[in-house]
Amino acid sequence: MATQTYNANPTLFAPSSQSFRKNNADTLWLKHSDTDSEEDEDESPIDAQEVFDLLRSINDPEHPLTLEELKVLSRDQVTVEGNHVTVEFTPTTPACGMANVIGLAIMVRLYRSLPQRYKVRIGMTPGSHQHVAQVTKQLNDKERVAAAMEVDAIMESINNCLSTAGRRGEK
């Protein structure tokens, strides 16, 4: 889907030395059903480090590098307050044409991984993109997200980004 390169020479950053939480390798996506609601109430709350660990190995849509390696996403950009998860990401350039795909990949990863009781909000760091408000509004509009997820080409891009998400920071 990405025929135009928006950042041909991105700056590469070293991943955080923060320890990674290990999950069973078979659980790329955590599965929860409607019948798990009573169990969900007894589970320990998820913290920002756990959410960041879910997201840090997502690949950039243009480069074979992770969002963490490109500093599109860092631990400080993830907050969890009760059942509300907020993720703010920083595109590599102010004119990044892949900002929507990056945001959708983050959203899909969290929808597939977190229990349904969590409300997710995705945004961009203020001033990091020429269309911060517009993209943030689109990413948090459930109808637009659902419509985007019905487009095969967009889902192919998202799934390509998520193909490495199970590594959770490992090389």
Tab-separated table of N, CA and C in Angstrom:
chain	number	residue	atom	x	y	z
A	1	MET	N	0.818	-1.187	0.000
A	1	MET	CA	0.000	0.000	0.000
A	1	MET	C	0.866	1.257	0.000
A	2	ALA	N	2.008	1.239	0.684
A	2	ALA	CA	2.867	2.402	0.783
A	2	ALA	C	3.731	2.515	-0.467
A	3	THR	N	3.258	3.248	-1.472
A	3	THR	CA	4.017	3.416	-2.699
A	3	THR	C	4.926	4.623	-2.606
A	4	GLN	N	4.557	5.622	-1.811
A	4	GLN	CA	5.364	6.811	-1.631
A	4	GLN	C	6.066	6.709	-0.289
A	5	THR	N	7.357	7.020	-0.262
A	5	THR	CA	8.093	7.024	0.989
A	5	THR	C	8.070	8.438	1.548
A	6	TYR	N	7.562	8.597	2.757
A	6	TYR	CA	7.443	9.908	3.376
A	6	TYR	C	8.696	10.284	4.151
A	7	ASN	N	9.465	9.301	4.585
A	7	ASN	CA	10.704	9.554	5.308
A	7	ASN	C	11.715	8.512	4.849
A	8	ALA	N	12.458	8.837	3.819
A	8	ALA	CA	13.379	7.875	3.204
A	8	ALA	C	14.572	7.544	4.088
A	9	ASN	N	14.922	8.411	5.012
A	9	ASN	CA	16.100	8.195	5.848
A	9	ASN	C	15.773	8.500	7.305
A	10	PRO	N	15.024	7.617	7.981
A	10	PRO	CA	14.619	7.899	9.360
A	10	PRO	C	15.788	7.768	10.333
A	11	THR	N	15.718	8.505	11.427
A	11	THR	CA	16.704	8.389	12.495
A	11	THR	C	16.365	7.155	13.317
A	12	LEU	N	17.383	6.344	13.595
A	12	LEU	CA	17.195	5.105	14.354
A	12	LEU	C	17.665	5.321	15.784
A	13	PHE	N	16.849	4.923	16.760
A	13	PHE	CA	17.162	5.070	18.173
A	13	PHE	C	17.286	3.686	18.801
A	14	ALA	N	18.087	3.592	19.847
A	14	ALA	CA	18.245	2.323	20.565
A	14	ALA	C	16.988	2.054	21.379
A	15	PRO	N	16.529	0.792	21.397
A	15	PRO	CA	15.365	0.454	22.222
A	15	PRO	C	15.665	0.663	23.704
A	16	SER	N	14.634	0.875	24.460
A	16	SER	CA	14.741	1.043	25.902
A	16	SER	C	15.362	-0.201	26.528
A	17	SER	N	16.144	-0.004	27.570
A	17	SER	CA	16.732	-1.151	28.261
A	17	SER	C	15.780	-1.703	29.315
A	18	GLN	N	14.600	-1.117	29.412
A	18	GLN	CA	13.579	-1.577	30.352
A	18	GLN	C	13.321	-3.069	30.153
A	19	SER	N	13.192	-3.794	31.231
A	19	SER	CA	12.954	-5.229	31.093
A	19	SER	C	11.586	-5.476	30.486
A	20	PHE	N	11.485	-6.555	29.731
A	20	PHE	CA	10.242	-6.910	29.067
A	20	PHE	C	9.527	-7.956	29.900
A	21	ARG	N	8.230	-7.853	29.949
A	21	ARG	CA	7.437	-8.887	30.599
A	21	ARG	C	7.236	-10.004	29.612
A	22	LYS	N	7.416	-11.201	30.052
A	22	LYS	CA	7.290	-12.353	29.155
A	22	LYS	C	5.897	-12.928	29.230
A	23	ASN	N	5.345	-13.222	28.088
A	23	ASN	CA	4.088	-13.933	27.970
A	23	ASN	C	4.348	-15.217	27.217
A	24	ASN	N	3.436	-16.101	27.278
A	24	ASN	CA	3.515	-17.320	26.500
A	24	ASN	C	3.652	-16.945	25.027
A	25	ALA	N	4.595	-17.557	24.331
A	25	ALA	CA	4.845	-17.232	22.926
A	25	ALA	C	3.626	-17.498	22.050
A	26	ASP	N	2.742	-18.367	22.493
A	26	ASP	CA	1.553	-18.685	21.699
A	26	ASP	C	0.483	-17.603	21.783
A	27	THR	N	0.634	-16.650	22.692
A	27	THR	CA	-0.426	-15.669	22.885
A	27	THR	C	-0.083	-14.351	22.209
A	28	LEU	N	-0.067	-14.364	20.892
A	28	LEU	CA	0.140	-13.126	20.160
A	28	LEU	C	-1.014	-12.180	20.439
A	29	TRP	N	-2.216	-12.703	20.448
A	29	TRP	CA	-3.399	-11.907	20.767
A	29	TRP	C	-4.013	-12.513	22.025
A	30	LEU	N	-4.271	-11.703	22.993
A	30	LEU	CA	-4.942	-12.182	24.184
A	30	LEU	C	-6.422	-12.274	23.865
A	31	LYS	N	-7.045	-13.382	24.218
A	31	LYS	CA	-8.447	-13.589	23.845
A	31	LYS	C	-9.337	-13.478	25.079
A	32	HIS	N	-10.405	-12.742	24.910
A	32	HIS	CA	-11.380	-12.576	25.978
A	32	HIS	C	-12.775	-12.716	25.380
A	33	SER	N	-13.631	-13.429	26.068
A	33	SER	CA	-14.999	-13.566	25.593
A	33	SER	C	-15.927	-12.833	26.552
A	34	ASP	N	-17.159	-12.699	26.144
A	34	ASP	CA	-18.140	-12.022	26.991
A	34	ASP	C	-18.340	-12.754	28.310
A	35	THR	N	-18.067	-14.048	28.345
A	35	THR	CA	-18.258	-14.822	29.569
A	35	THR	C	-17.118	-14.616	30.552
A	36	ASP	N	-16.065	-13.913	30.146
A	36	ASP	CA	-14.933	-13.677	31.033
A	36	ASP	C	-15.130	-12.461	31.933
A	37	SER	N	-16.260	-11.768	31.836
A	37	SER	CA	-16.431	-10.500	32.531
A	37	SER	C	-16.248	-10.626	34.042
A	38	GLU	N	-16.730	-11.713	34.663
A	38	GLU	CA	-16.539	-11.875	36.101
A	38	GLU	C	-15.070	-12.081	36.428
A	39	GLU	N	-14.360	-12.843	35.601
A	39	GLU	CA	-12.937	-13.051	35.827
A	39	GLU	C	-12.169	-11.749	35.634
A	40	ASP	N	-12.574	-10.925	34.645
A	40	ASP	CA	-11.890	-9.667	34.363
A	40	ASP	C	-11.876	-8.763	35.585
A	41	GLU	N	-12.960	-8.743	36.346
A	41	GLU	CA	-13.046	-7.879	37.507
A	41	GLU	C	-12.008	-8.253	38.558
A	42	ASP	N	-11.614	-9.538	38.603
A	42	ASP	CA	-10.669	-9.996	39.595
A	42	ASP	C	-9.221	-9.903	39.126
A	43	GLU	N	-8.997	-9.663	37.833
A	43	GLU	CA	-7.643	-9.587	37.309
A	43	GLU	C	-6.946	-8.340	37.827
A	44	SER	N	-5.620	-8.430	37.947
A	44	SER	CA	-4.882	-7.246	38.352
A	44	SER	C	-4.927	-6.229	37.220
A	45	PRO	N	-4.909	-4.958	37.556
A	45	PRO	CA	-5.004	-3.938	36.514
A	45	PRO	C	-3.764	-3.943	35.616
A	46	ILE	N	-3.953	-3.483	34.414
A	46	ILE	CA	-2.863	-3.379	33.454
A	46	ILE	C	-2.211	-2.018	33.654
A	47	ASP	N	-0.879	-1.989	33.600
A	47	ASP	CA	-0.204	-0.710	33.755
A	47	ASP	C	0.394	-0.248	32.430
A	48	ALA	N	0.924	0.960	32.425
A	48	ALA	CA	1.444	1.570	31.198
A	48	ALA	C	2.601	0.769	30.611
A	49	GLN	N	3.432	0.165	31.457
A	49	GLN	CA	4.552	-0.630	30.945
A	49	GLN	C	4.038	-1.843	30.163
A	50	GLU	N	2.997	-2.485	30.669
A	50	GLU	CA	2.422	-3.633	29.955
A	50	GLU	C	1.854	-3.207	28.606
A	51	VAL	N	1.179	-2.066	28.564
A	51	VAL	CA	0.633	-1.576	27.301
A	51	VAL	C	1.765	-1.244	26.343
A	52	PHE	N	2.801	-0.571	26.837
A	52	PHE	CA	3.942	-0.244	25.983
A	52	PHE	C	4.596	-1.516	25.448
A	53	ASP	N	4.720	-2.535	26.278
A	53	ASP	CA	5.299	-3.804	25.830
A	53	ASP	C	4.482	-4.435	24.701
A	54	LEU	N	3.172	-4.227	24.714
A	54	LEU	CA	2.323	-4.730	23.627
A	54	LEU	C	2.586	-3.998	22.316
A	55	LEU	N	3.003	-2.739	22.407
A	55	LEU	CA	3.106	-1.876	21.234
A	55	LEU	C	4.521	-1.681	20.701
A	56	ARG	N	5.518	-1.868	21.526
A	56	ARG	CA	6.885	-1.464	21.176
A	56	ARG	C	7.451	-2.162	19.948
A	57	SER	N	7.021	-3.351	19.639
A	57	SER	CA	7.574	-4.098	18.504
A	57	SER	C	6.733	-4.002	17.230
A	58	ILE	N	5.735	-3.144	17.224
A	58	ILE	CA	4.974	-2.932	15.991
A	58	ILE	C	5.912	-2.309	14.963
A	59	ASN	N	5.886	-2.825	13.747
A	59	ASN	CA	6.730	-2.281	12.677
A	59	ASN	C	6.131	-1.008	12.102
A	60	ASP	N	7.017	-0.126	11.668
A	60	ASP	CA	6.630	1.058	10.926
A	60	ASP	C	6.130	0.613	9.553
A	61	PRO	N	5.098	1.253	8.985
A	61	PRO	CA	4.584	0.819	7.681
A	61	PRO	C	5.557	1.039	6.525
A	62	GLU	N	6.528	1.938	6.681
A	62	GLU	CA	7.460	2.235	5.588
A	62	GLU	C	8.811	1.551	5.720
A	63	HIS	N	9.210	1.231	6.934
A	63	HIS	CA	10.559	0.717	7.180
A	63	HIS	C	10.500	-0.552	8.020
A	64	PRO	N	11.489	-1.423	7.878
A	64	PRO	CA	11.513	-2.647	8.695
A	64	PRO	C	12.075	-2.373	10.097
A	65	LEU	N	11.602	-1.326	10.703
A	65	LEU	CA	12.031	-0.908	12.039
A	65	LEU	C	10.793	-0.773	12.917
A	66	THR	N	10.981	-0.932	14.211
A	66	THR	CA	9.837	-0.844	15.123
A	66	THR	C	9.519	0.604	15.470
A	67	LEU	N	8.321	0.808	15.996
A	67	LEU	CA	7.921	2.143	16.422
A	67	LEU	C	8.828	2.647	17.539
A	68	GLU	N	9.308	1.755	18.381
A	68	GLU	CA	10.224	2.157	19.443
A	68	GLU	C	11.574	2.573	18.863
A	69	GLU	N	12.099	1.812	17.903
A	69	GLU	CA	13.395	2.134	17.306
A	69	GLU	C	13.373	3.483	16.586
A	70	LEU	N	12.226	3.858	16.051
A	70	LEU	CA	12.094	5.140	15.361
A	70	LEU	C	11.664	6.262	16.312
A	71	LYS	N	11.457	5.939	17.572
A	71	LYS	CA	10.976	6.863	18.601
A	71	LYS	C	9.618	7.469	18.231
A	72	VAL	N	8.851	6.673	17.493
A	72	VAL	CA	7.470	7.051	17.213
A	72	VAL	C	6.659	6.841	18.490
A	73	LEU	N	7.117	5.897	19.305
A	73	LEU	CA	6.419	5.531	20.530
A	73	LEU	C	7.436	5.265	21.629
A	74	SER	N	7.157	5.800	22.817
A	74	SER	CA	8.001	5.540	23.984
A	74	SER	C	7.105	5.251	25.183
A	75	ARG	N	7.675	4.738	26.225
A	75	ARG	CA	6.921	4.396	27.433
A	75	ARG	C	6.208	5.618	28.004
A	76	ASP	N	6.840	6.784	27.905
A	76	ASP	CA	6.254	8.013	28.458
A	76	ASP	C	5.002	8.470	27.714
A	77	GLN	N	4.762	7.913	26.538
A	77	GLN	CA	3.611	8.311	25.742
A	77	GLN	C	2.395	7.417	25.980
A	78	VAL	N	2.489	6.540	26.954
A	78	VAL	CA	1.401	5.620	27.284
A	78	VAL	C	0.948	5.904	28.713
A	79	THR	N	-0.358	6.113	28.889
A	79	THR	CA	-0.892	6.280	30.238
A	79	THR	C	-2.087	5.353	30.424
A	80	VAL	N	-2.215	4.861	31.639
A	80	VAL	CA	-3.350	4.023	32.004
A	80	VAL	C	-3.919	4.594	33.295
A	81	GLU	N	-5.191	4.966	33.241
A	81	GLU	CA	-5.897	5.461	34.420
A	81	GLU	C	-7.180	4.667	34.548
A	82	GLY	N	-7.198	3.758	35.495
A	82	GLY	CA	-8.354	2.879	35.641
A	82	GLY	C	-8.513	2.024	34.396
A	83	ASN	N	-9.666	2.117	33.750
A	83	ASN	CA	-9.931	1.349	32.524
A	83	ASN	C	-9.725	2.181	31.259
A	84	HIS	N	-9.015	3.300	31.373
A	84	HIS	CA	-8.763	4.171	30.229
A	84	HIS	C	-7.280	4.125	29.854
A	85	VAL	N	-7.023	3.760	28.607
A	85	VAL	CA	-5.663	3.690	28.076
A	85	VAL	C	-5.519	4.791	27.036
A	86	THR	N	-4.498	5.615	27.193
A	86	THR	CA	-4.217	6.677	26.231
A	86	THR	C	-2.814	6.474	25.678
A	87	VAL	N	-2.712	6.479	24.356
A	87	VAL	CA	-1.422	6.339	23.685
A	87	VAL	C	-1.246	7.530	22.758
A	88	GLU	N	-0.125	8.214	22.916
A	88	GLU	CA	0.212	9.339	22.057
A	88	GLU	C	1.465	8.938	21.282
A	89	PHE	N	1.437	9.049	19.970
A	89	PHE	CA	2.620	8.699	19.187
A	89	PHE	C	3.121	9.918	18.431
A	90	THR	N	4.380	9.854	18.000
A	90	THR	CA	5.029	10.959	17.312
A	90	THR	C	5.512	10.484	15.952
A	91	PRO	N	4.865	10.909	14.860
A	91	PRO	CA	5.333	10.508	13.532
A	91	PRO	C	6.770	10.984	13.298
A	92	THR	N	7.472	10.313	12.404
A	92	THR	CA	8.878	10.654	12.162
A	92	THR	C	9.043	11.979	11.436
A	93	THR	N	8.024	12.416	10.703
A	93	THR	CA	8.070	13.719	10.031
A	93	THR	C	6.720	14.413	10.196
A	94	PRO	N	6.709	15.751	10.155
A	94	PRO	CA	5.439	16.482	10.291
A	94	PRO	C	4.451	16.228	9.148
A	95	ALA	N	4.944	15.722	8.024
A	95	ALA	CA	4.063	15.454	6.884
A	95	ALA	C	3.873	13.956	6.660
A	96	CYS	N	4.105	13.157	7.674
A	96	CYS	CA	4.027	11.700	7.541
A	96	CYS	C	2.657	11.269	7.017
A	97	GLY	N	2.659	10.633	5.860
A	97	GLY	CA	1.422	10.159	5.260
A	97	GLY	C	0.956	8.836	5.829
A	98	MET	N	1.753	8.239	6.691
A	98	MET	CA	1.414	6.950	7.282
A	98	MET	C	0.903	7.081	8.718
A	99	ALA	N	0.662	8.301	9.172
A	99	ALA	CA	0.217	8.521	10.550
A	99	ALA	C	-1.078	7.771	10.854
A	100	ASN	N	-2.022	7.783	9.916
A	100	ASN	CA	-3.278	7.059	10.134
A	100	ASN	C	-3.040	5.562	10.261
A	101	VAL	N	-2.170	5.004	9.430
A	101	VAL	CA	-1.890	3.563	9.481
A	101	VAL	C	-1.207	3.210	10.799
A	102	ILE	N	-0.268	4.044	11.233
A	102	ILE	CA	0.407	3.800	12.515
A	102	ILE	C	-0.618	3.823	13.644
A	103	GLY	N	-1.470	4.831	13.663
A	103	GLY	CA	-2.499	4.928	14.700
A	103	GLY	C	-3.461	3.760	14.674
A	104	LEU	N	-3.863	3.349	13.472
A	104	LEU	CA	-4.762	2.190	13.351
A	104	LEU	C	-4.072	0.909	13.813
A	105	ALA	N	-2.794	0.746	13.512
A	105	ALA	CA	-2.064	-0.448	13.960
A	105	ALA	C	-2.017	-0.497	15.488
A	106	ILE	N	-1.775	0.638	16.118
A	106	ILE	CA	-1.773	0.709	17.584
A	106	ILE	C	-3.166	0.359	18.112
A	107	MET	N	-4.180	0.945	17.509
A	107	MET	CA	-5.565	0.707	17.942
A	107	MET	C	-5.930	-0.769	17.807
A	108	VAL	N	-5.645	-1.364	16.658
A	108	VAL	CA	-5.988	-2.770	16.422
A	108	VAL	C	-5.234	-3.670	17.390
A	109	ARG	N	-3.959	-3.396	17.621
A	109	ARG	CA	-3.177	-4.209	18.562
A	109	ARG	C	-3.816	-4.186	19.952
A	110	LEU	N	-4.225	-3.010	20.392
A	110	LEU	CA	-4.831	-2.908	21.724
A	110	LEU	C	-6.221	-3.534	21.760
A	111	TYR	N	-7.010	-3.364	20.696
A	111	TYR	CA	-8.329	-4.009	20.645
A	111	TYR	C	-8.200	-5.522	20.705
A	112	ARG	N	-7.197	-6.057	20.053
A	112	ARG	CA	-7.004	-7.509	20.023
A	112	ARG	C	-6.384	-8.036	21.313
A	113	SER	N	-5.752	-7.190	22.089
A	113	SER	CA	-4.971	-7.648	23.235
A	113	SER	C	-5.574	-7.347	24.597
A	114	LEU	N	-6.239	-6.233	24.723
A	114	LEU	CA	-6.751	-5.828	26.034
A	114	LEU	C	-8.164	-6.360	26.264
A	115	PRO	N	-8.524	-6.586	27.524
A	115	PRO	CA	-9.917	-6.952	27.827
A	115	PRO	C	-10.854	-5.838	27.356
A	116	GLN	N	-12.076	-6.194	27.044
A	116	GLN	CA	-13.043	-5.243	26.494
A	116	GLN	C	-13.380	-4.098	27.434
A	117	ARG	N	-13.118	-4.259	28.706
A	117	ARG	CA	-13.464	-3.202	29.657
A	117	ARG	C	-12.594	-1.955	29.497
A	118	TYR	N	-11.475	-2.077	28.786
A	118	TYR	CA	-10.583	-0.934	28.593
A	118	TYR	C	-11.049	-0.065	27.440
A	119	LYS	N	-11.071	1.235	27.686
A	119	LYS	CA	-11.389	2.230	26.657
A	119	LYS	C	-10.058	2.784	26.156
A	120	VAL	N	-9.873	2.775	24.842
A	120	VAL	CA	-8.598	3.168	24.248
A	120	VAL	C	-8.759	4.498	23.517
A	121	ARG	N	-7.804	5.393	23.732
A	121	ARG	CA	-7.757	6.662	22.999
A	121	ARG	C	-6.362	6.785	22.404
A	122	ILE	N	-6.310	7.049	21.103
A	122	ILE	CA	-5.047	7.194	20.388
A	122	ILE	C	-4.937	8.633	19.904
A	123	GLY	N	-3.765	9.218	20.036
A	123	GLY	CA	-3.542	10.576	19.562
A	123	GLY	C	-2.094	10.756	19.135
A	124	MET	N	-1.812	11.937	18.643
A	124	MET	CA	-0.443	12.273	18.258
A	124	MET	C	0.068	13.375	19.171
A	125	THR	N	1.372	13.381	19.374
A	125	THR	CA	1.996	14.418	20.178
A	125	THR	C	1.686	15.783	19.560
A	126	PRO	N	1.177	16.716	20.350
A	126	PRO	CA	0.853	18.039	19.802
A	126	PRO	C	2.066	18.664	19.093
A	127	GLY	N	1.812	19.191	17.899
A	127	GLY	CA	2.861	19.835	17.122
A	127	GLY	C	3.750	18.899	16.324
A	128	SER	N	3.503	17.589	16.407
A	128	SER	CA	4.371	16.616	15.738
A	128	SER	C	3.970	16.346	14.292
A	129	HIS	N	2.802	16.814	13.889
A	129	HIS	CA	2.290	16.520	12.553
A	129	HIS	C	1.448	17.697	12.098
A	130	GLN	N	1.404	17.929	10.802
A	130	GLN	CA	0.650	19.075	10.299
A	130	GLN	C	-0.860	18.908	10.432
A	131	HIS	N	-1.335	17.670	10.671
A	131	HIS	CA	-2.778	17.429	10.804
A	131	HIS	C	-3.091	16.663	12.099
A	132	VAL	N	-2.478	17.077	13.200
A	132	VAL	CA	-2.656	16.372	14.478
A	132	VAL	C	-4.128	16.237	14.855
A	133	ALA	N	-4.850	17.327	14.862
A	133	ALA	CA	-6.246	17.305	15.308
A	133	ALA	C	-7.104	16.431	14.400
A	134	GLN	N	-6.913	16.547	13.102
A	134	GLN	CA	-7.712	15.784	12.137
A	134	GLN	C	-7.455	14.279	12.275
A	135	VAL	N	-6.189	13.882	12.340
A	135	VAL	CA	-5.854	12.453	12.437
A	135	VAL	C	-6.316	11.893	13.774
A	136	THR	N	-6.110	12.636	14.853
A	136	THR	CA	-6.544	12.174	16.174
A	136	THR	C	-8.058	11.979	16.209
A	137	LYS	N	-8.797	12.914	15.615
A	137	LYS	CA	-10.256	12.789	15.564
A	137	LYS	C	-10.663	11.539	14.783
A	138	GLN	N	-10.018	11.282	13.650
A	138	GLN	CA	-10.332	10.109	12.841
A	138	GLN	C	-10.039	8.817	13.602
A	139	LEU	N	-8.898	8.777	14.302
A	139	LEU	CA	-8.507	7.560	15.018
A	139	LEU	C	-9.425	7.231	16.185
A	140	ASN	N	-10.122	8.214	16.702
A	140	ASN	CA	-10.996	7.978	17.845
A	140	ASN	C	-12.468	7.977	17.479
A	141	ASP	N	-12.765	7.978	16.182
A	141	ASP	CA	-14.133	7.872	15.681
A	141	ASP	C	-14.381	6.395	15.350
A	142	LYS	N	-15.189	5.733	16.165
A	142	LYS	CA	-15.409	4.289	16.004
A	142	LYS	C	-15.926	3.919	14.618
A	143	GLU	N	-16.787	4.729	14.053
A	143	GLU	CA	-17.334	4.431	12.725
A	143	GLU	C	-16.260	4.520	11.648
A	144	ARG	N	-15.386	5.524	11.739
A	144	ARG	CA	-14.301	5.646	10.758
A	144	ARG	C	-13.301	4.512	10.895
A	145	VAL	N	-13.004	4.138	12.128
A	145	VAL	CA	-12.071	3.028	12.350
A	145	VAL	C	-12.676	1.741	11.792
A	146	ALA	N	-13.944	1.500	12.073
A	146	ALA	CA	-14.608	0.294	11.564
A	146	ALA	C	-14.622	0.287	10.035
A	147	ALA	N	-14.881	1.435	9.426
A	147	ALA	CA	-14.885	1.519	7.959
A	147	ALA	C	-13.491	1.262	7.398
A	148	ALA	N	-12.466	1.807	8.028
A	148	ALA	CA	-11.097	1.591	7.567
A	148	ALA	C	-10.714	0.117	7.664
A	149	MET	N	-11.182	-0.540	8.715
A	149	MET	CA	-10.840	-1.948	8.918
A	149	MET	C	-11.543	-2.874	7.925
A	150	GLU	N	-12.525	-2.359	7.210
A	150	GLU	CA	-13.192	-3.148	6.179
A	150	GLU	C	-12.480	-3.078	4.835
A	151	VAL	N	-11.499	-2.190	4.717
A	151	VAL	CA	-10.750	-2.027	3.470
A	151	VAL	C	-9.562	-2.988	3.495
A	152	ASP	N	-9.545	-3.922	2.549
A	152	ASP	CA	-8.512	-4.962	2.524
A	152	ASP	C	-7.097	-4.399	2.484
A	153	ALA	N	-6.866	-3.372	1.694
A	153	ALA	CA	-5.516	-2.811	1.569
A	153	ALA	C	-5.043	-2.194	2.890
A	154	ILE	N	-5.943	-1.530	3.602
A	154	ILE	CA	-5.578	-0.944	4.894
A	154	ILE	C	-5.293	-2.043	5.903
A	155	MET	N	-6.149	-3.068	5.949
A	155	MET	CA	-5.926	-4.171	6.892
A	155	MET	C	-4.638	-4.926	6.566
A	156	GLU	N	-4.297	-5.030	5.295
A	156	GLU	CA	-3.036	-5.678	4.928
A	156	GLU	C	-1.857	-4.878	5.477
A	157	SER	N	-1.910	-3.553	5.357
A	157	SER	CA	-0.849	-2.703	5.920
A	157	SER	C	-0.779	-2.839	7.434
A	158	ILE	N	-1.940	-2.832	8.080
A	158	ILE	CA	-1.980	-2.958	9.540
A	158	ILE	C	-1.424	-4.313	9.970
A	159	ASN	N	-1.855	-5.381	9.318
A	159	ASN	CA	-1.369	-6.713	9.676
A	159	ASN	C	0.129	-6.858	9.416
A	160	ASN	N	0.650	-6.196	8.382
A	160	ASN	CA	2.095	-6.200	8.163
A	160	ASN	C	2.814	-5.504	9.314
A	161	CYS	N	2.261	-4.406	9.783
A	161	CYS	CA	2.847	-3.704	10.935
A	161	CYS	C	2.808	-4.585	12.179
A	162	LEU	N	1.726	-5.334	12.337
A	162	LEU	CA	1.541	-6.161	13.534
A	162	LEU	C	2.243	-7.511	13.455
A	163	SER	N	2.813	-7.836	12.312
A	163	SER	CA	3.439	-9.157	12.158
A	163	SER	C	4.591	-9.382	13.127
A	164	THR	N	5.186	-8.318	13.642
A	164	THR	CA	6.290	-8.436	14.589
A	164	THR	C	5.878	-8.075	16.013
A	165	ALA	N	4.627	-7.738	16.222
A	165	ALA	CA	4.177	-7.258	17.529
A	165	ALA	C	4.352	-8.281	18.637
A	166	GLY	N	4.318	-9.557	18.310
A	166	GLY	CA	4.460	-10.602	19.314
A	166	GLY	C	5.853	-10.705	19.900
A	167	ARG	N	6.829	-10.063	19.271
A	167	ARG	CA	8.199	-10.107	19.795
A	167	ARG	C	8.335	-9.317	21.078
A	168	ARG	N	7.483	-8.323	21.251
A	168	ARG	CA	7.453	-7.507	22.469
A	168	ARG	C	8.834	-6.992	22.851
A	169	GLY	N	9.506	-6.346	21.921
A	169	GLY	CA	10.786	-5.720	22.208
A	169	GLY	C	11.987	-6.599	21.982
A	170	GLU	N	11.790	-7.851	21.664
A	170	GLU	CA	12.916	-8.755	21.434
A	170	GLU	C	13.356	-8.659	19.978
A	171	LYS	N	14.602	-8.961	19.728
A	171	LYS	CA	15.107	-8.982	18.347
A	171	LYS	C	14.994	-10.352	17.770
